[in-house]
């Protein structure tokens, strides 16, 4: 039996939630003139405003007590010390080492020589491609780079490369292919020239079916145009499985390493970030790592009530477990950050979408909510209606910027819209004469204010979300670093494939799936 819901800290929050039930956020502001100043933290270049929440000083005190009861501080020390906190796989969780800058790190087994050596290789390779020292098999410049990978081997570099578009060199252009559907690769290759195209096959395991089938298709495309021997100038890999990459035909010295102490969804700081380095150059990538490092330092050192990731995590627990919220919306007010919600879906839902606690017990409380969202202002003309007048409680994160790459007037318009939305969600609008026009308000939101959509601020923002997920996993007493549910789906698909291709009985399958298979075969 899990103890969490019977613990003193949990019970105190449950009682407090009852006491707060009738107070709106608007009321809380009316009785607390200093609220906007107090419920705001600046760290690592980011400003995190959490004043528009169903929260008082007492709520904060009780949430911090929950974090202390769960020993978030102790687990943080264990993670940074390189302990095998991914217990179901017996692995350390050391993505923080990838941006640590200098070693030795961690204290119990220095990984920094491997980290720095890999960063040096990434830099040398990216410099060579960008300068033209690395060319295709026929001597042509590399104009386009296609990253083939999925999940953590796709979403991070895809999101960051797009987010840092303003910093991208004109060459090489970056493309991302992930879907097992050949249409994904075909749509990208349609506009490319094999002589000018480099592929990065990114797969930690190098066993992922989607990635391997796309890589095979890419190799056939390259071979058909340039011949068998051209691959050496047009394919590199990022993987922890060098034998599998070499068996595919990529020489060992063209494989950039990954390690079992980095989870796929935490890996964009590693060689998985090679597309980012190719796009923006190593100096910018180093700034990106430095931004994350600054957030790591803040996370390790700041007390819980002034700690951005811990506050983010506790607010999520507050709404998920005490107010029944089942989703969390992310609204970046920058088109270039439009892929952030998709990236966070994997980070949060693959990490904390769990139902068995670290002690092997089924949980009797909710864990990760559904993460969703879109770039504002598009989101306003799509689903904000539900946020304003629907029946669901949906906490949101607004991401705004002090400066924009776009002209000042356009940036002001974006900012005005973001601020207007968070204000309206909180305050609502009374209209006794026309209830269909009234907005109840009291929808909570946090607002991140970043100096600009630059590498440093982006690194800090992503690291804040990573540590938020970690803090929540600690409170929920779950292992945030495995993904056995996903693994099961891969096995099932592998077993089903021959049934679709060759037919045959499938007695082990459920009746519904057997019937669907029969209908498929019937044409
Ligand atoms: O989606 C499951 C998963 O295992 C993710 O955790 C991972 O990021 C993705 O597949 C890709 O895995 P790989 O890098 O090994 O191809």
XYZ file of C-alpha atoms and ligand atoms in Angstrom:
539
model
C 0.000 0.000 0.000
C 1.486 3.411 -0.864
C 1.757 5.674 2.161
C 1.717 9.013 0.350
C -1.980 9.834 0.554
C -2.077 8.991 4.271
C 1.013 11.048 5.068
C 0.727 14.186 7.246
C 1.860 16.533 4.464
C -0.690 15.123 2.007
C -3.516 15.192 4.529
C -2.703 18.786 5.459
C -2.907 19.811 1.805
C -6.222 17.990 1.366
C -7.687 19.891 4.333
C -6.236 23.184 3.097
C -7.691 22.672 -0.377
C -11.139 22.448 1.221
C -10.562 25.743 3.013
C -9.459 27.417 -0.220
C -12.268 26.014 -2.359
C -14.438 29.128 -2.418
C -11.663 31.740 -2.865
C -10.954 32.808 -6.428
C -7.534 33.944 -7.591
C -9.104 37.366 -8.113
C -10.096 37.391 -4.405
C -6.590 36.392 -3.428
C -5.208 39.393 -5.315
C -7.810 41.680 -3.755
C -6.645 40.733 -0.258
C -2.937 40.628 -0.948
C -1.451 43.717 -2.608
C 2.072 42.293 -2.533
C 1.176 39.021 -4.198
C 2.625 39.699 -7.667
C 6.013 40.577 -6.154
C 6.148 37.690 -3.671
C 5.057 34.900 -6.000
C 7.735 35.515 -8.593
C 11.264 34.090 -8.797
C 14.125 35.196 -11.031
C 16.936 32.740 -11.646
C 19.231 31.601 -14.447
C 18.024 34.562 -16.511
C 14.372 33.499 -16.329
C 11.528 35.165 -14.508
C 8.861 32.754 -13.232
C 5.620 34.424 -12.153
C 3.264 32.083 -10.311
C 1.016 34.684 -8.726
C -2.016 33.690 -10.859
C -2.584 30.465 -8.977
C -5.051 29.135 -6.420
C -2.374 29.509 -3.808
C -1.593 31.422 -0.626
C 1.481 31.596 1.588
C -0.035 28.732 3.564
C -0.466 26.639 0.382
C 3.158 27.262 -0.450
C 4.257 26.265 3.047
C 2.278 23.023 2.865
C 3.516 22.167 -0.644
C 7.106 22.758 0.452
C 6.453 20.464 3.431
C 5.318 17.794 0.941
C 8.552 18.213 -1.018
C 10.548 17.921 2.198
C 8.623 14.864 3.295
C 9.411 13.245 -0.083
C 13.066 14.286 0.305
C 13.334 16.100 -3.022
C 16.641 17.552 -1.776
C 18.067 14.114 -0.984
C 17.007 12.630 -4.325
C 18.520 15.633 -6.095
C 21.831 15.007 -4.334
C 21.621 11.321 -5.318
C 20.996 12.192 -8.963
C 23.906 14.640 -9.090
C 26.125 12.088 -7.282
C 25.542 9.562 -10.069
C 23.624 7.018 -7.971
C 21.565 4.475 -9.914
C 18.245 6.212 -9.236
C 16.751 4.649 -12.375
C 16.193 1.590 -10.236
C 14.252 -0.619 -12.658
C 17.172 -0.471 -15.109
C 19.977 -0.075 -12.563
C 21.219 3.126 -14.227
C 22.515 6.483 -13.111
C 20.680 9.575 -14.391
C 23.377 11.994 -15.444
C 22.092 14.227 -18.233
C 23.232 17.055 -15.947
C 26.834 15.946 -16.604
C 26.369 16.784 -20.290
C 26.226 20.483 -19.418
C 28.379 20.454 -16.273
C 31.186 22.239 -18.113
C 34.049 20.994 -15.988
C 34.821 17.882 -13.988
C 35.404 15.773 -12.148
C 31.713 14.914 -12.190
C 30.067 13.077 -10.561
C 32.120 12.560 -7.445
C 31.741 8.771 -7.594
C 33.011 8.177 -11.171
C 34.068 10.963 -13.492
C 32.220 10.935 -16.849
C 33.554 14.329 -17.926
C 36.434 13.042 -20.086
C 33.876 11.203 -22.271
C 31.549 14.212 -22.279
C 34.250 16.711 -23.230
C 35.777 14.354 -25.789
C 32.397 13.957 -27.477
C 31.724 17.690 -27.449
C 35.120 18.221 -29.094
C 34.244 15.681 -31.797
C 30.852 17.314 -32.381
C 32.516 20.689 -32.717
C 35.179 19.438 -35.137
C 32.615 17.633 -37.291
C 30.154 20.527 -37.368
C 32.934 22.999 -38.146
C 34.101 20.779 -41.020
C 30.607 20.505 -42.518
C 29.931 24.211 -42.098
C 33.303 25.311 -43.492
C 33.157 22.906 -46.431
C 36.099 20.757 -45.297
C 33.663 17.845 -45.055
C 32.088 17.286 -48.443
C 29.951 14.667 -50.110
C 31.367 11.730 -52.065
C 31.446 13.738 -55.293
C 33.125 16.749 -53.679
C 29.977 18.817 -53.268
C 29.262 21.002 -50.240
C 26.745 19.613 -47.751
C 23.727 21.858 -48.094
C 21.188 19.746 -46.186
C 21.352 17.516 -43.136
C 18.573 15.035 -42.361
C 18.289 13.719 -38.817
C 16.608 10.322 -38.733
C 15.429 9.402 -35.242
C 12.290 9.239 -33.121
C 11.142 10.201 -29.612
C 14.098 11.550 -27.658
C 16.282 11.111 -30.732
C 14.118 13.584 -32.639
C 11.914 15.862 -30.536
C 14.670 17.731 -28.668
C 16.940 18.662 -31.603
C 13.877 19.323 -33.783
C 12.386 21.719 -31.225
C 15.650 23.530 -30.443
C 16.767 23.890 -34.054
C 13.447 25.495 -34.895
C 13.482 27.619 -31.728
C 16.932 28.996 -32.604
C 16.041 29.643 -36.251
C 17.254 33.231 -35.900
C 20.742 31.861 -35.101
C 20.882 29.250 -37.876
C 23.430 29.608 -40.652
C 21.991 29.529 -44.179
C 23.878 26.255 -44.706
C 23.421 23.476 -43.845
C 19.641 23.404 -43.618
C 18.330 20.916 -41.055
C 15.468 18.461 -41.608
C 13.937 15.909 -39.259
C 12.352 12.593 -40.165
C 10.798 10.375 -37.520
C 7.614 8.636 -38.671
C 7.728 5.006 -39.834
C 5.396 6.144 -42.599
C 7.691 6.527 -45.663
C 5.761 9.674 -46.523
C 7.766 11.528 -43.870
C 11.139 10.788 -45.469
C 9.779 11.086 -48.996
C 8.442 14.585 -48.351
C 11.858 15.731 -47.125
C 13.910 14.009 -49.821
C 11.713 15.336 -52.620
C 13.473 18.690 -52.436
C 17.018 17.407 -51.786
C 19.996 16.394 -53.886
C 21.814 13.210 -52.746
C 25.228 14.695 -53.572
C 24.609 17.543 -51.115
C 22.786 15.621 -48.374
C 24.159 14.229 -45.121
C 22.167 11.881 -42.857
C 22.518 11.561 -39.101
C 21.006 8.294 -37.900
C 20.224 8.954 -34.247
C 19.219 6.027 -32.077
C 20.514 5.286 -28.611
C 19.688 1.589 -28.963
C 20.024 1.361 -32.753
C 17.178 -1.154 -32.608
C 14.219 1.216 -33.064
C 12.189 -0.089 -35.999
C 11.018 3.315 -37.258
C 14.526 4.736 -37.356
C 16.122 1.687 -38.920
C 13.543 1.445 -41.695
C 13.913 5.140 -42.520
C 17.706 4.810 -42.436
C 17.528 1.872 -44.869
C 15.363 3.912 -47.242
C 17.744 6.859 -46.995
C 20.689 4.625 -47.751
C 18.966 3.174 -50.803
C 18.259 6.739 -52.010
C 21.904 7.661 -51.506
C 23.188 4.429 -53.088
C 20.937 4.701 -56.127
C 22.299 8.159 -56.888
C 25.929 7.934 -55.799
C 26.821 4.250 -55.575
C 27.626 1.831 -52.756
C 30.776 3.552 -51.490
C 29.295 7.014 -51.082
C 27.722 6.243 -47.695
C 30.940 7.004 -45.795
C 30.639 10.702 -46.743
C 26.871 10.905 -46.295
C 26.044 8.961 -43.116
C 27.028 9.415 -39.500
C 25.309 7.969 -36.444
C 24.648 8.893 -32.833
C 24.269 5.772 -30.731
C 25.273 3.833 -27.634
C 25.223 0.681 -29.755
C 28.323 0.962 -31.953
C 28.228 -2.687 -33.150
C 24.674 -2.223 -34.502
C 25.599 1.053 -36.197
C 28.634 -0.515 -37.862
C 26.546 -3.540 -38.871
C 24.261 -1.026 -40.612
C 27.266 0.218 -42.547
C 28.437 3.276 -40.626
C 32.086 3.034 -39.615
C 32.842 3.174 -35.896
C 34.696 6.482 -36.212
C 31.538 8.062 -37.659
C 29.488 7.044 -34.611
C 29.089 9.724 -31.941
C 28.566 8.075 -28.564
C 25.672 8.016 -26.130
C 25.695 6.393 -22.737
C 23.264 4.352 -20.678
C 23.254 7.100 -18.033
C 21.399 9.441 -20.394
C 17.711 8.747 -21.068
C 16.515 9.398 -24.627
C 14.147 12.200 -23.593
C 16.968 13.905 -21.654
C 19.572 13.503 -24.394
C 19.457 16.691 -26.487
C 22.506 17.987 -24.550
C 24.563 15.008 -25.824
C 25.606 14.105 -29.365
C 21.860 13.845 -30.030
C 22.195 17.634 -30.212
C 24.554 17.361 -33.215
C 21.883 18.820 -35.556
C 21.713 21.862 -33.272
C 25.494 22.331 -33.484
C 25.379 21.979 -37.262
C 22.617 24.558 -37.470
C 23.772 27.233 -35.014
C 27.469 26.452 -34.507
C 29.287 25.209 -31.438
C 29.549 28.590 -29.666
C 25.775 28.897 -29.551
C 25.423 25.286 -28.432
C 27.868 26.030 -25.606
C 25.627 28.958 -24.562
C 22.649 26.591 -24.629
C 24.518 24.217 -22.287
C 25.528 27.145 -20.060
C 21.889 28.202 -19.695
C 20.970 24.687 -18.571
C 23.942 24.634 -16.198
C 22.762 27.869 -14.583
C 19.349 26.269 -14.008
C 21.027 23.136 -12.595
C 22.886 25.299 -10.085
C 19.693 27.109 -9.123
C 17.855 23.779 -8.743
C 20.589 22.354 -6.500
C 21.015 25.401 -4.327
C 17.820 27.447 -4.004
C 15.481 26.680 -1.114
C 12.305 24.937 -2.248
C 10.068 27.999 -1.845
C 12.348 30.005 -4.204
C 13.243 27.143 -6.542
C 11.668 27.440 -10.007
C 11.623 23.730 -10.973
C 10.421 22.628 -7.541
C 7.668 25.267 -7.593
C 6.632 24.161 -11.089
C 6.494 20.568 -9.903
C 4.588 21.342 -6.714
C 2.022 23.471 -8.556
C 1.433 20.514 -10.875
C 0.956 18.195 -7.897
C -1.393 20.724 -6.298
C -3.744 20.777 -9.289
C -3.391 17.129 -10.321
C -3.862 15.598 -6.913
C -5.930 18.120 -4.963
C -8.071 19.838 -7.633
C -8.552 16.993 -10.105
C -6.867 18.654 -13.101
C -6.091 16.076 -15.762
C -4.162 18.174 -18.208
C -1.629 20.961 -18.381
C -1.402 23.414 -21.250
C 1.829 24.982 -22.580
C 1.560 28.210 -24.575
C 4.785 29.638 -26.025
C 4.158 33.073 -27.538
C 6.728 32.547 -30.296
C 6.165 30.704 -33.549
C 9.731 29.404 -33.419
C 8.940 27.678 -30.116
C 5.882 25.945 -31.523
C 7.371 22.484 -30.991
C 7.798 22.972 -27.237
C 4.478 21.275 -26.301
C 5.344 18.173 -28.359
C 8.782 18.018 -26.764
C 7.291 18.350 -23.273
C 4.727 15.655 -24.026
C 7.487 13.084 -24.197
C 9.518 14.614 -21.384
C 6.624 14.700 -18.923
C 4.312 11.896 -20.008
C 6.961 9.284 -20.802
C 8.730 10.138 -17.540
C 5.827 10.350 -15.116
C 3.001 8.466 -16.820
C 3.403 5.678 -14.270
C 1.073 3.762 -11.948
C 3.460 1.662 -9.829
C 5.524 3.398 -7.183
C 9.200 2.839 -6.451
C 8.265 0.239 -3.838
C 6.264 -1.822 -6.331
C 2.827 -0.713 -5.111
C -0.001 0.525 -7.346
C -0.494 4.227 -6.675
C -3.823 5.478 -5.308
C -3.256 9.007 -6.640
C -2.954 10.554 -10.087
C 0.453 11.011 -11.697
C 1.411 12.887 -14.899
C -1.393 14.892 -16.503
C -1.869 15.131 -20.261
C 0.482 17.807 -21.619
C -0.787 19.758 -24.580
C -0.599 23.180 -26.121
C 0.377 25.191 -29.166
C 2.043 28.432 -30.077
C 0.034 31.505 -29.141
C -1.666 33.277 -30.862
C -2.787 30.323 -33.002
C -3.934 28.584 -29.827
C -6.301 31.483 -29.051
C -8.213 30.865 -32.244
C -8.375 27.154 -31.626
C -8.828 25.902 -28.063
C -8.751 28.925 -25.712
C -12.551 28.980 -25.862
C -12.507 25.813 -23.760
C -10.054 27.380 -21.315
C -12.268 30.471 -20.937
C -15.754 28.988 -20.867
C -15.450 25.207 -20.796
C -15.971 23.043 -17.733
C -12.430 21.765 -17.232
C -9.774 23.054 -14.887
C -6.647 23.468 -17.016
C -3.516 25.062 -15.530
C -1.339 26.690 -18.204
C 2.219 27.870 -18.704
C 2.625 31.070 -20.732
C 6.090 31.632 -22.209
C 6.754 35.261 -23.106
C 9.854 37.195 -24.157
C 11.178 40.645 -23.254
C 12.720 41.032 -26.723
C 11.726 39.384 -29.959
C 13.546 38.725 -33.210
C 10.521 40.163 -35.012
C 9.865 43.927 -35.393
C 8.985 45.714 -32.144
C 5.350 46.247 -33.077
C 4.863 42.576 -33.907
C 6.551 41.550 -30.689
C 4.371 43.926 -28.702
C 1.306 42.392 -30.302
C 2.364 38.881 -29.292
C 3.114 39.997 -25.749
C -0.167 41.871 -25.470
C -2.043 38.764 -26.511
C -0.188 36.511 -24.068
C -0.718 38.879 -21.138
C -4.350 39.448 -22.104
C -5.029 35.721 -22.151
C -3.490 34.953 -18.770
C -5.282 37.965 -17.275
C -8.629 36.907 -18.742
C -8.200 33.316 -17.647
C -7.627 34.484 -14.097
C -10.099 37.364 -13.785
C -12.877 36.223 -16.095
C -15.676 38.626 -17.017
C -19.058 39.172 -15.383
C -22.160 39.594 -17.538
C -25.316 38.937 -15.497
C -27.538 39.998 -18.403
C -25.997 37.590 -20.883
C -24.573 34.513 -19.117
C -23.294 33.061 -22.386
C -20.937 36.032 -22.579
C -19.605 35.667 -19.025
C -16.197 34.091 -18.370
C -15.869 32.485 -14.950
C -12.106 33.032 -14.721
C -10.128 31.364 -11.919
C -8.126 29.338 -14.465
C -4.603 29.248 -13.046
C -1.454 29.972 -15.018
C 2.259 30.568 -14.623
C 4.130 33.037 -16.797
C 7.737 32.598 -17.833
C 9.403 35.767 -18.955
C 12.576 35.078 -20.934
C 14.976 37.827 -22.034
C 14.767 36.538 -25.624
C 14.431 33.298 -27.502
C 18.192 32.811 -27.374
C 20.334 29.714 -26.693
C 21.024 30.531 -23.043
C 17.443 31.248 -22.064
C 16.187 28.215 -23.969
C 18.709 25.951 -22.216
C 17.579 27.269 -18.838
C 13.898 26.829 -19.705
C 14.294 23.209 -20.845
C 16.397 22.328 -17.799
C 13.684 23.857 -15.582
C 11.098 21.516 -17.118
C 13.445 18.535 -16.746
C 13.885 19.225 -13.046
C 10.171 19.908 -12.624
C 9.498 16.394 -13.931
C 12.134 14.998 -11.581
C 10.698 16.794 -8.532
C 7.199 15.545 -9.357
C 8.476 11.995 -9.795
C 10.078 12.194 -6.350
C 6.861 13.462 -4.745
C 4.841 10.736 -6.503
C 7.493 8.160 -5.498
C 7.827 6.862 -9.058
C 10.813 6.172 -11.284
C 10.761 8.940 -13.909
C 13.505 7.349 -16.000
C 12.143 4.114 -17.456
C 9.353 3.588 -20.050
C 8.220 -0.033 -19.914
C 4.806 0.797 -21.340
C 6.389 1.975 -24.591
C 8.660 -1.067 -24.732
C 5.625 -3.380 -24.614
C 4.055 -1.686 -27.649
C 7.255 -2.226 -29.649
C 7.164 -5.974 -28.920
C 3.505 -6.265 -29.909
C 4.048 -4.452 -33.220
C 7.034 -6.655 -33.996
C 4.930 -9.767 -33.404
C 1.975 -8.479 -35.407
C 3.969 -7.533 -38.483
C 4.370 -11.085 -39.882
C 0.659 -11.691 -39.301
C -0.150 -8.778 -41.580
C 2.461 -9.686 -44.183
C 2.050 -13.438 -44.216
C -1.259 -14.174 -42.507
C -1.687 -17.104 -40.126
C -3.528 -17.633 -36.891
C -3.027 -15.223 -34.036
C -4.562 -17.050 -31.089
C -2.698 -14.994 -28.508
C -4.408 -11.782 -29.670
C -7.687 -10.456 -28.308
C -10.888 -10.988 -30.302
C -11.145 -7.356 -31.411
C -7.630 -7.246 -32.867
C -8.142 -10.655 -34.538
C -11.342 -9.380 -36.141
C -9.615 -6.233 -37.394
C -6.794 -8.343 -38.847
C -9.345 -10.460 -40.657
C -11.035 -7.361 -42.087
C -7.658 -6.008 -43.226
C -6.874 -9.265 -44.999
C -10.292 -9.337 -46.586
C -9.285 -6.083 -48.316
O 9.548 6.005 -27.307
C 10.297 5.077 -26.605
C 11.739 5.335 -26.780
O 12.403 4.294 -26.170
C 12.114 6.684 -26.210
O 12.331 6.650 -24.849
C 13.310 7.020 -27.025
O 13.586 8.378 -26.934
C 12.867 6.575 -28.387
O 12.142 5.390 -28.141
C 13.949 6.355 -29.374
O 14.841 5.375 -28.961
P 16.238 5.195 -29.672
O 17.016 6.428 -29.499
O 16.879 4.026 -28.980
O 15.980 4.901 -31.117
